Short mmCIF file of C-alpha atoms (C1' of nucleotides) in Angstrom, two decimals:
data_model
loop_
_atom_site.label_atom_id
_atom_site.label_comp_id
_atom_site.label_asym_id
_atom_site.label_seq_id
_atom_site.Cartn_x
_atom_site.Cartn_y
_atom_site.Cartn_z
CA MET G 1 -31.47 -35.47 -21.19
CA ALA G 2 -29.49 -37.62 -18.81
CA LYS G 3 -27.81 -35.28 -16.44
CA PRO G 4 -24.30 -36.08 -15.33
CA THR G 5 -24.39 -38.02 -12.12
CA LYS G 6 -22.12 -35.81 -10.13
CA THR G 7 -24.05 -33.39 -8.00
CA PRO G 8 -23.67 -29.73 -8.84
CA PRO G 9 -21.78 -27.66 -6.30
CA SER G 10 -24.12 -26.19 -3.73
CA ASP G 11 -23.75 -23.24 -1.43
CA ALA G 12 -22.80 -25.64 1.35
CA GLN G 13 -19.60 -26.60 -0.42
CA LEU G 14 -17.28 -23.74 0.29
CA GLU G 15 -14.55 -25.37 -1.74
CA TYR G 16 -16.35 -24.36 -4.92
CA TRP G 17 -16.86 -20.73 -4.05
CA LEU G 18 -14.94 -18.62 -6.50
CA GLY G 19 -14.31 -15.74 -4.13
CA ARG G 20 -13.05 -18.00 -1.37
CA ASN G 21 -10.64 -19.77 -3.71
CA LEU G 22 -9.45 -16.46 -5.06
CA ARG G 23 -8.88 -15.00 -1.62
CA ARG G 24 -6.96 -18.01 -0.39
CA ALA G 25 -4.88 -18.35 -3.51
CA THR G 26 -4.04 -14.67 -3.24
CA ASN G 27 -2.93 -15.06 0.33
CA ALA G 28 -0.86 -18.10 -0.52
CA VAL G 29 0.92 -16.23 -3.27
CA VAL G 30 1.49 -13.22 -1.07
CA ALA G 31 2.85 -15.45 1.69
CA ASP G 32 5.26 -17.04 -0.75
CA PHE G 33 6.31 -13.61 -1.97
CA MET G 34 6.95 -12.56 1.59
CA GLU G 35 9.19 -15.55 2.16
CA GLU G 36 11.27 -14.93 -0.91
CA PHE G 37 11.54 -11.22 -0.21
CA ALA G 38 11.99 -11.50 3.55
CA GLN G 39 15.71 -10.87 3.25
CA PHE G 40 14.90 -7.57 1.55
CA ASP G 41 11.99 -6.67 3.82
CA LEU G 42 9.85 -5.75 0.83
CA ARG G 43 6.11 -6.10 0.32
CA PRO G 44 4.56 -6.83 -3.08
CA ALA G 45 3.33 -3.27 -3.42
CA GLN G 46 6.82 -1.94 -2.81
CA PHE G 47 8.38 -4.23 -5.36
CA THR G 48 5.73 -3.22 -7.86
CA VAL G 49 6.58 0.44 -7.43
CA LEU G 50 10.28 -0.29 -7.78
CA VAL G 51 9.60 -2.09 -11.05
CA ALA G 52 7.45 0.82 -12.18
CA VAL G 53 10.24 3.28 -11.45
CA GLU G 54 12.80 1.05 -13.10
CA ASN G 55 10.73 0.95 -16.27
CA ASN G 56 9.77 4.62 -16.18
CA PRO G 57 12.79 6.51 -14.93
CA GLY G 58 12.04 10.16 -14.38
CA ALA G 59 8.31 9.66 -14.33
CA SER G 60 6.12 11.51 -11.86
CA GLY G 61 4.14 9.86 -9.12
CA ALA G 62 0.97 10.35 -11.09
CA GLU G 63 2.50 8.76 -14.16
CA LEU G 64 3.76 5.81 -12.17
CA SER G 65 0.30 5.39 -10.67
CA GLU G 66 -1.24 5.37 -14.10
CA TRP G 67 1.33 2.87 -15.34
CA MET G 68 0.52 0.57 -12.43
CA ASP G 69 -3.21 1.33 -12.69
CA VAL G 70 -3.37 2.23 -9.05
CA PRO G 71 -4.83 5.25 -7.22
CA ARG G 72 -2.23 8.00 -6.73
CA THR G 73 -2.99 8.16 -3.07
CA ASN G 74 -1.67 4.67 -2.42
CA THR G 75 1.47 5.25 -4.42
CA VAL G 76 2.47 8.19 -2.26
CA VAL G 77 2.97 6.10 0.83
CA VAL G 78 5.07 3.47 -0.91
CA LEU G 79 7.19 6.12 -2.60
CA ARG G 80 8.00 7.67 0.73
CA GLU G 81 8.92 4.28 2.18
CA LEU G 82 11.25 3.57 -0.70
CA GLU G 83 12.74 7.04 -0.53
CA ASP G 84 13.34 6.71 3.20
CA ARG G 85 15.24 3.52 2.47
CA GLY G 86 17.36 5.20 -0.14
CA LEU G 87 16.11 3.09 -3.03
CA ILE G 88 14.53 5.92 -5.01
CA GLU G 89 15.08 9.65 -5.22
CA ARG G 90 12.90 12.51 -6.38
CA SER G 91 14.03 15.61 -8.15
CA ALA G 92 11.80 18.54 -8.96
CA THR G 93 10.56 18.75 -12.52
CA ASP G 94 8.73 21.93 -11.68
CA GLN G 95 7.36 23.28 -8.44
CA ARG G 96 4.74 20.58 -8.14
CA THR G 97 5.90 17.62 -10.23
CA GLN G 98 8.61 15.23 -9.15
CA ALA G 99 10.86 13.16 -11.37
CA ILE G 100 11.36 9.81 -9.66
CA ALA G 101 14.25 7.49 -10.34
CA LEU G 102 16.17 4.67 -8.74
CA THR G 103 19.16 5.65 -6.67
CA ARG G 104 22.45 3.91 -7.22
CA LYS G 105 21.60 1.74 -4.26
CA GLY G 106 18.25 0.97 -5.82
CA LYS G 107 19.78 0.12 -9.16
CA GLU G 108 22.23 -2.20 -7.55
CA LEU G 109 19.48 -3.94 -5.65
CA MET G 110 17.14 -4.59 -8.56
CA PRO G 111 18.93 -7.64 -10.01
CA ARG G 112 18.67 -9.41 -6.70
CA LEU G 113 14.99 -8.50 -6.47
CA HIS G 114 14.32 -9.83 -9.94
CA ALA G 115 16.07 -13.03 -8.97
CA ALA G 116 13.87 -13.34 -5.89
CA HIS G 117 10.84 -12.67 -8.04
CA ALA G 118 11.93 -15.40 -10.43
CA ARG G 119 12.24 -17.82 -7.54
CA HIS G 120 8.82 -16.75 -6.35
CA ARG G 121 7.37 -17.50 -9.76
CA ARG G 122 9.11 -20.83 -9.99
CA ASN G 123 7.54 -21.93 -6.73
CA PHE G 124 4.24 -22.10 -8.57
CA ASP G 125 5.57 -23.58 -11.76
CA ALA G 126 5.62 -26.95 -10.03
CA MET G 127 1.90 -26.75 -9.40
CA MET G 128 0.73 -26.42 -12.97
CA SER G 129 1.92 -26.56 -16.53
CA ARG G 130 2.87 -23.45 -18.41
CA GLU G 131 -0.30 -23.73 -20.44
CA GLU G 132 -2.39 -24.03 -17.31
CA LYS G 133 -0.75 -21.00 -15.80
CA GLU G 134 -1.36 -18.96 -18.93
CA LEU G 135 -4.98 -20.01 -18.95
CA LEU G 136 -5.29 -19.22 -15.26
CA ILE G 137 -4.04 -15.70 -15.77
CA ALA G 138 -6.25 -15.24 -18.79
CA LEU G 139 -9.30 -16.29 -16.81
CA LEU G 140 -8.36 -14.03 -13.92
CA SER G 141 -8.00 -11.15 -16.35
CA ARG G 142 -11.50 -11.72 -17.58
CA ILE G 143 -12.82 -11.40 -14.07
CA TRP G 144 -11.27 -8.12 -13.06
CA ARG G 145 -11.08 -6.64 -16.54
CA PRO G 146 -14.40 -7.67 -18.06
CA ASP G 147 -13.34 -6.31 -21.43
CA ARG G 148 -11.30 -9.47 -21.61
CA ALA G 149 -14.34 -11.71 -21.32
CA ALA G 150 -14.77 -14.11 -24.20
CA ARG G 151 -18.51 -13.68 -24.44
CA PRO G 152 -20.42 -10.46 -24.17
CA ALA G 153 -20.46 -10.04 -20.43
CA ALA G 154 -23.86 -9.20 -19.08
CA ALA G 155 -22.13 -8.53 -15.82
CA GLN G 156 -20.34 -5.53 -17.22
CA LYS G 157 -21.73 -2.72 -15.21
CA ALA G 158 -20.75 0.89 -15.04
CA LYS G 159 -17.57 0.44 -13.12
CA ARG G 160 -14.93 0.45 -15.75
CA THR G 161 -13.55 3.88 -15.01
CA ARG G 162 -10.84 3.75 -12.46
CA SER G 163 -9.08 7.09 -12.65
CA MET L 1 13.64 -26.98 -30.81
CA ALA L 2 12.33 -23.83 -32.40
CA LYS L 3 11.06 -21.66 -29.63
CA PRO L 4 7.76 -19.90 -30.11
CA THR L 5 8.28 -16.41 -31.37
CA LYS L 6 6.27 -14.62 -28.74
CA THR L 7 8.44 -13.10 -26.07
CA PRO L 8 8.12 -14.56 -22.60
CA PRO L 9 6.46 -12.36 -20.00
CA SER L 10 8.99 -10.24 -18.16
CA ASP L 11 8.85 -8.59 -14.78
CA ALA L 12 8.00 -5.34 -16.50
CA GLN L 13 4.65 -6.71 -17.63
CA LEU L 14 2.50 -6.49 -14.58
CA GLU L 15 -0.42 -8.02 -16.44
CA TYR L 16 1.25 -11.41 -16.21
CA TRP L 17 1.97 -11.35 -12.50
CA LEU L 18 -0.01 -14.08 -10.83
CA GLY L 19 -0.38 -12.34 -7.50
CA ARG L 20 -1.59 -9.14 -9.08
CA ASN L 21 -4.19 -10.93 -11.15
CA LEU L 22 -5.32 -12.89 -8.13
CA ARG L 23 -5.63 -9.80 -5.98
CA ARG L 24 -7.60 -7.89 -8.55
CA ALA L 25 -9.87 -10.77 -9.41
CA THR L 26 -10.53 -11.25 -5.71
CA ASN L 27 -11.45 -7.61 -5.30
CA ALA L 28 -13.70 -7.72 -8.34
CA VAL L 29 -15.55 -10.73 -6.99
CA VAL L 30 -15.86 -9.18 -3.55
CA ALA L 31 -17.17 -5.96 -5.11
CA ASP L 32 -19.79 -7.92 -7.02
CA PHE L 33 -20.75 -9.78 -3.87
CA MET L 34 -21.15 -6.48 -2.08
CA GLU L 35 -23.49 -5.22 -4.77
CA GLU L 36 -25.70 -8.27 -4.67
CA PHE L 37 -25.75 -8.34 -0.88
CA ALA L 38 -26.04 -4.58 -0.36
CA GLN L 39 -29.72 -4.87 0.42
CA PHE L 40 -28.85 -7.25 3.25
CA ASP L 41 -25.79 -5.33 4.44
CA LEU L 42 -23.75 -8.53 4.59
CA ARG L 43 -20.09 -9.11 3.93
CA PRO L 44 -18.75 -12.35 2.43
CA ALA L 45 -17.37 -13.48 5.77
CA GLN L 46 -20.75 -12.98 7.41
CA PHE L 47 -22.54 -14.95 4.72
CA THR L 48 -20.01 -17.73 5.06
CA VAL L 49 -20.66 -18.03 8.78
CA LEU L 50 -24.40 -18.06 8.19
CA VAL L 51 -23.98 -20.91 5.73
CA ALA L 52 -21.76 -22.71 8.21
CA VAL L 53 -24.39 -22.39 10.93
CA GLU L 54 -27.13 -23.44 8.55
CA ASN L 55 -25.22 -26.61 7.69
CA ASN L 56 -24.10 -27.32 11.25
CA PRO L 57 -26.96 -26.37 13.52
CA GLY L 58 -26.03 -26.61 17.16
CA ALA L 59 -22.31 -26.62 16.45
CA SER L 60 -19.92 -24.69 18.64
CA GLY L 61 -17.86 -21.75 17.51
CA ALA L 62 -14.78 -23.92 17.40
CA GLU L 63 -16.56 -26.53 15.30
CA LEU L 64 -17.83 -23.91 12.90
CA SER L 65 -14.33 -22.49 12.60
CA GLU L 66 -12.97 -25.90 11.78
CA TRP L 67 -15.72 -26.49 9.23
CA MET L 68 -14.85 -23.21 7.55
CA ASP L 69 -11.13 -23.79 8.02
CA VAL L 70 -10.71 -20.43 9.64
CA PRO L 71 -9.03 -19.35 12.88
CA ARG L 72 -11.47 -19.33 15.80
CA THR L 73 -10.52 -15.82 16.69
CA ASN L 74 -11.94 -14.39 13.49
CA THR L 75 -15.17 -16.32 13.82
CA VAL L 76 -15.91 -14.79 17.19
CA VAL L 77 -16.32 -11.31 15.81
CA VAL L 78 -18.64 -12.36 13.01
CA LEU L 79 -20.73 -14.47 15.35
CA ARG L 80 -21.31 -11.49 17.60
CA GLU L 81 -22.28 -9.34 14.64
CA LEU L 82 -24.79 -11.92 13.49
CA GLU L 83 -26.12 -12.42 17.00
CA ASP L 84 -26.53 -8.67 17.48
CA ARG L 85 -28.61 -8.64 14.33
CA GLY L 86 -30.79 -11.44 15.54
CA LEU L 87 -29.81 -13.89 12.82
CA ILE L 88 -28.20 -16.48 15.09
CA GLU L 89 -28.58 -17.43 18.73
CA ARG L 90 -26.34 -19.24 21.16
CA SER L 91 -27.43 -21.61 23.90
CA ALA L 92 -25.12 -23.13 26.45
CA THR L 93 -24.05 -26.71 25.83
CA ASP L 94 -22.03 -26.63 29.01
CA GLN L 95 -20.43 -23.82 30.93
CA ARG L 96 -17.96 -23.04 28.22
CA THR L 97 -19.30 -24.40 24.94
CA GLN L 98 -22.07 -22.71 22.98
CA ALA L 99 -24.55 -24.33 20.64
CA ILE L 100 -25.10 -21.96 17.75
CA ALA L 101 -28.14 -22.01 15.50
CA LEU L 102 -30.09 -19.78 13.17
CA THR L 103 -32.91 -17.84 14.72
CA ARG L 104 -36.31 -17.87 13.10
CA LYS L 105 -35.40 -14.56 11.54
CA GLY L 106 -32.17 -16.07 10.28
CA LYS L 107 -33.90 -19.11 8.85
CA GLU L 108 -36.39 -16.93 7.04
CA LEU L 109 -33.61 -14.83 5.58
CA MET L 110 -31.46 -17.65 4.22
CA PRO L 111 -33.48 -18.34 1.03
CA ARG L 112 -33.11 -14.74 -0.03
CA LEU L 113 -29.39 -14.87 0.70
CA HIS L 114 -28.96 -18.01 -1.36
CA ALA L 115 -30.80 -16.31 -4.18
CA ALA L 116 -28.48 -13.34 -3.97
CA HIS L 117 -25.52 -15.70 -3.95
CA ALA L 118 -26.87 -17.44 -7.02
CA ARG L 119 -27.15 -14.09 -8.80
CA HIS L 120 -23.62 -13.29 -7.70
CA ARG L 121 -22.40 -16.54 -9.21
CA ARG L 122 -24.28 -16.00 -12.41
CA ASN L 123 -22.59 -12.65 -12.89
CA PHE L 124 -19.40 -14.54 -13.64
CA ASP L 125 -20.96 -17.31 -15.67
CA ALA L 126 -21.07 -14.91 -18.58
CA MET L 127 -17.31 -14.48 -18.48
CA MET L 128 -16.32 -18.09 -18.96
CA SER L 129 -17.72 -21.48 -19.76
CA ARG L 130 -18.65 -23.94 -17.07
CA GLU L 131 -15.60 -26.00 -17.92
CA GLU L 132 -13.36 -22.97 -17.69
CA LYS L 133 -14.77 -22.04 -14.32
CA GLU L 134 -14.25 -25.55 -13.01
CA LEU L 135 -10.68 -25.53 -14.22
CA LEU L 136 -10.14 -22.10 -12.72
CA ILE L 137 -11.25 -23.26 -9.32
CA ALA L 138 -9.19 -26.42 -9.62
CA LEU L 139 -6.09 -24.38 -10.40
CA LEU L 140 -6.78 -22.00 -7.54
CA SER L 141 -7.14 -24.97 -5.21
CA ARG L 142 -3.74 -26.20 -6.22
CA ILE L 143 -2.22 -22.90 -5.24
CA TRP L 144 -3.57 -22.54 -1.74
CA ARG L 145 -3.88 -26.24 -0.99
CA PRO L 146 -0.68 -27.64 -2.51
CA ASP L 147 -1.85 -31.20 -1.82
CA ARG L 148 -4.05 -30.61 -4.82
CA ALA L 149 -1.12 -29.97 -7.12
CA ALA L 150 -0.96 -32.33 -10.06
CA ARG L 151 2.76 -32.83 -9.93
CA PRO L 152 4.86 -33.34 -6.85
CA ALA L 153 5.15 -29.78 -5.68
CA ALA L 154 8.65 -28.85 -4.73
CA ALA L 155 7.16 -25.69 -3.35
CA GLN L 156 5.36 -27.56 -0.62
CA LYS L 157 6.95 -26.21 2.46
CA ALA L 158 6.11 -26.77 6.07
CA LYS L 159 3.04 -24.62 6.21
CA ARG L 160 0.22 -27.06 5.83
CA THR L 161 -0.86 -27.05 9.43
CA ARG L 162 -3.40 -24.39 10.03
CA SER L 163 -4.97 -25.23 13.35
"C1'" DT N 1 -3.63 -30.58 30.39
"C1'" DA N 2 -6.35 -29.33 26.64
"C1'" DT N 3 -10.15 -26.78 24.84
"C1'" DT N 4 -13.59 -22.75 24.38
"C1'" DG N 5 -14.26 -18.27 23.95
"C1'" DT N 6 -12.42 -13.79 23.98
"C1'" DT N 7 -9.68 -9.28 23.33
"C1'" DA N 8 -6.26 -6.83 21.27
"C1'" DT N 9 -3.14 -6.18 17.81
"C1'" DA N 10 -0.88 -6.28 13.46
"C1'" DC N 11 -0.55 -7.25 8.71
"C1'" DT N 12 -1.73 -7.51 3.46
"C1'" DC N 13 -4.07 -4.37 -0.34
"C1'" DT N 14 -7.77 -1.21 -2.02
"C1'" DA N 15 -10.47 3.00 -2.16
"C1'" DT N 16 -12.48 7.68 -1.29
"C1'" DA N 17 -12.85 12.40 0.55
"C1'" DA N 18 -10.64 16.50 1.34
"C1'" DC N 19 -6.96 19.55 1.29
"C1'" DT N 20 -2.75 22.48 -0.42
"C1'" DA N 21 0.00 24.10 -3.89
"C1'" DT N 22 1.01 24.80 -8.58
"C1'" DA N 23 0.53 24.58 -13.88
"C1'" DT R 1 -9.72 25.07 -14.07
"C1'" DA R 2 -7.19 21.08 -13.87
"C1'" DT R 3 -3.37 18.61 -12.08
"C1'" DA R 4 0.32 16.82 -8.49
"C1'" DG R 5 1.05 15.55 -4.17
"C1'" DT R 6 -0.53 14.68 0.36
"C1'" DT R 7 -3.11 13.20 4.70
"C1'" DA R 8 -6.49 10.78 6.92
"C1'" DT R 9 -9.76 7.37 7.08
"C1'" DA R 10 -12.33 3.42 5.96
"C1'" DG R 11 -12.98 -1.01 4.18
"C1'" DA R 12 -12.20 -6.18 2.69
"C1'" DG R 13 -9.80 -10.48 4.91
"C1'" DT R 14 -6.06 -12.90 7.50
"C1'" DA R 15 -3.18 -14.14 11.37
"C1'" DT R 16 -0.90 -14.29 16.00
"C1'" DA R 17 -0.25 -13.76 20.98
"C1'" DA R 18 -2.20 -13.82 25.31
"C1'" DC R 19 -5.62 -14.56 28.67
"C1'" DA R 20 -9.68 -16.43 31.65
"C1'" DA R 21 -12.70 -19.97 32.37
"C1'" DT R 22 -13.97 -24.63 32.01
"C1'" DA R 23 -13.89 -29.71 30.58
#
DNA sequence: TATTGTTATACTCTATAACTATA
DNA sequence: TATAGTTATAGAGTATAACAATA
């Protein structure tokens, strides 16, 4: 059983820590997003909500939250920000539920946002092939959504319920 | 040039957003770390500093920060936390530089921490093969350290200087 | 002049408890 | 009773400016 000669990664080699690489890659992607969206002064979370509203016009805040798979409580803040900026509007469905939709201003802005998002994506296309990027996302999915794991994941604990 | 029939991912499909997958995978890994290290009441950043001190006994705060590739200012806080808990100690090199080392208590704790870290790592071994994990980390490296990109990265902007 | 250590501040996202009002 | 919306708070890391003291 001749082991490969290269030494296995040890705890002393931070460059092989999964969490560290994930954190830094996340920050790099967020930073790039910020650059591309600087002219619009939009954070990733805000853009996500705009896309959710665009794809679910008339939906309630709770429905949007479910669509994004995000706690309601965090959606509230972003919705108010976007409403204050005149990008979305809420109309009463009944006395407690709101129907949320893009305003005219919001609708007019979306194409430019999608273009910025496309640029943002392209900035990472140069770093890896399309196949590599697909595999990357598939592997990331396995991590945070263990149902996606290829093998039976022993690590699947009782934390699958998010609602 | 017959294109593949599957439709390309659109902005409306959040599950293909790189940043979103990165963020969620990061949080999943951090959550798992927290579980394994709950008995020690240690955050990832604290464990990282302990490993840095273990591998650079007598180093200064600035040297540790450079070794970890982290701003000095964030190291300060963690160092004080670890010192308050009696895991590290500082002795004066000169009137402004400190020599940092593990205390006896810290040294005795490290094996248990490495064991917890090993368990933490193993929790993700079940989700992907060793080769897949190596590729994952390689791809993540390309993202946050564009020097690592396989192709000439047009996205390499002037943000490589961290110090 | 440059470096060490420090404080304070601000920023990203995520998550939970607790509350009001309404279906 | 369950749901919609809300507020407040806490937590993970990252990053910058500004300052005092010292090499």
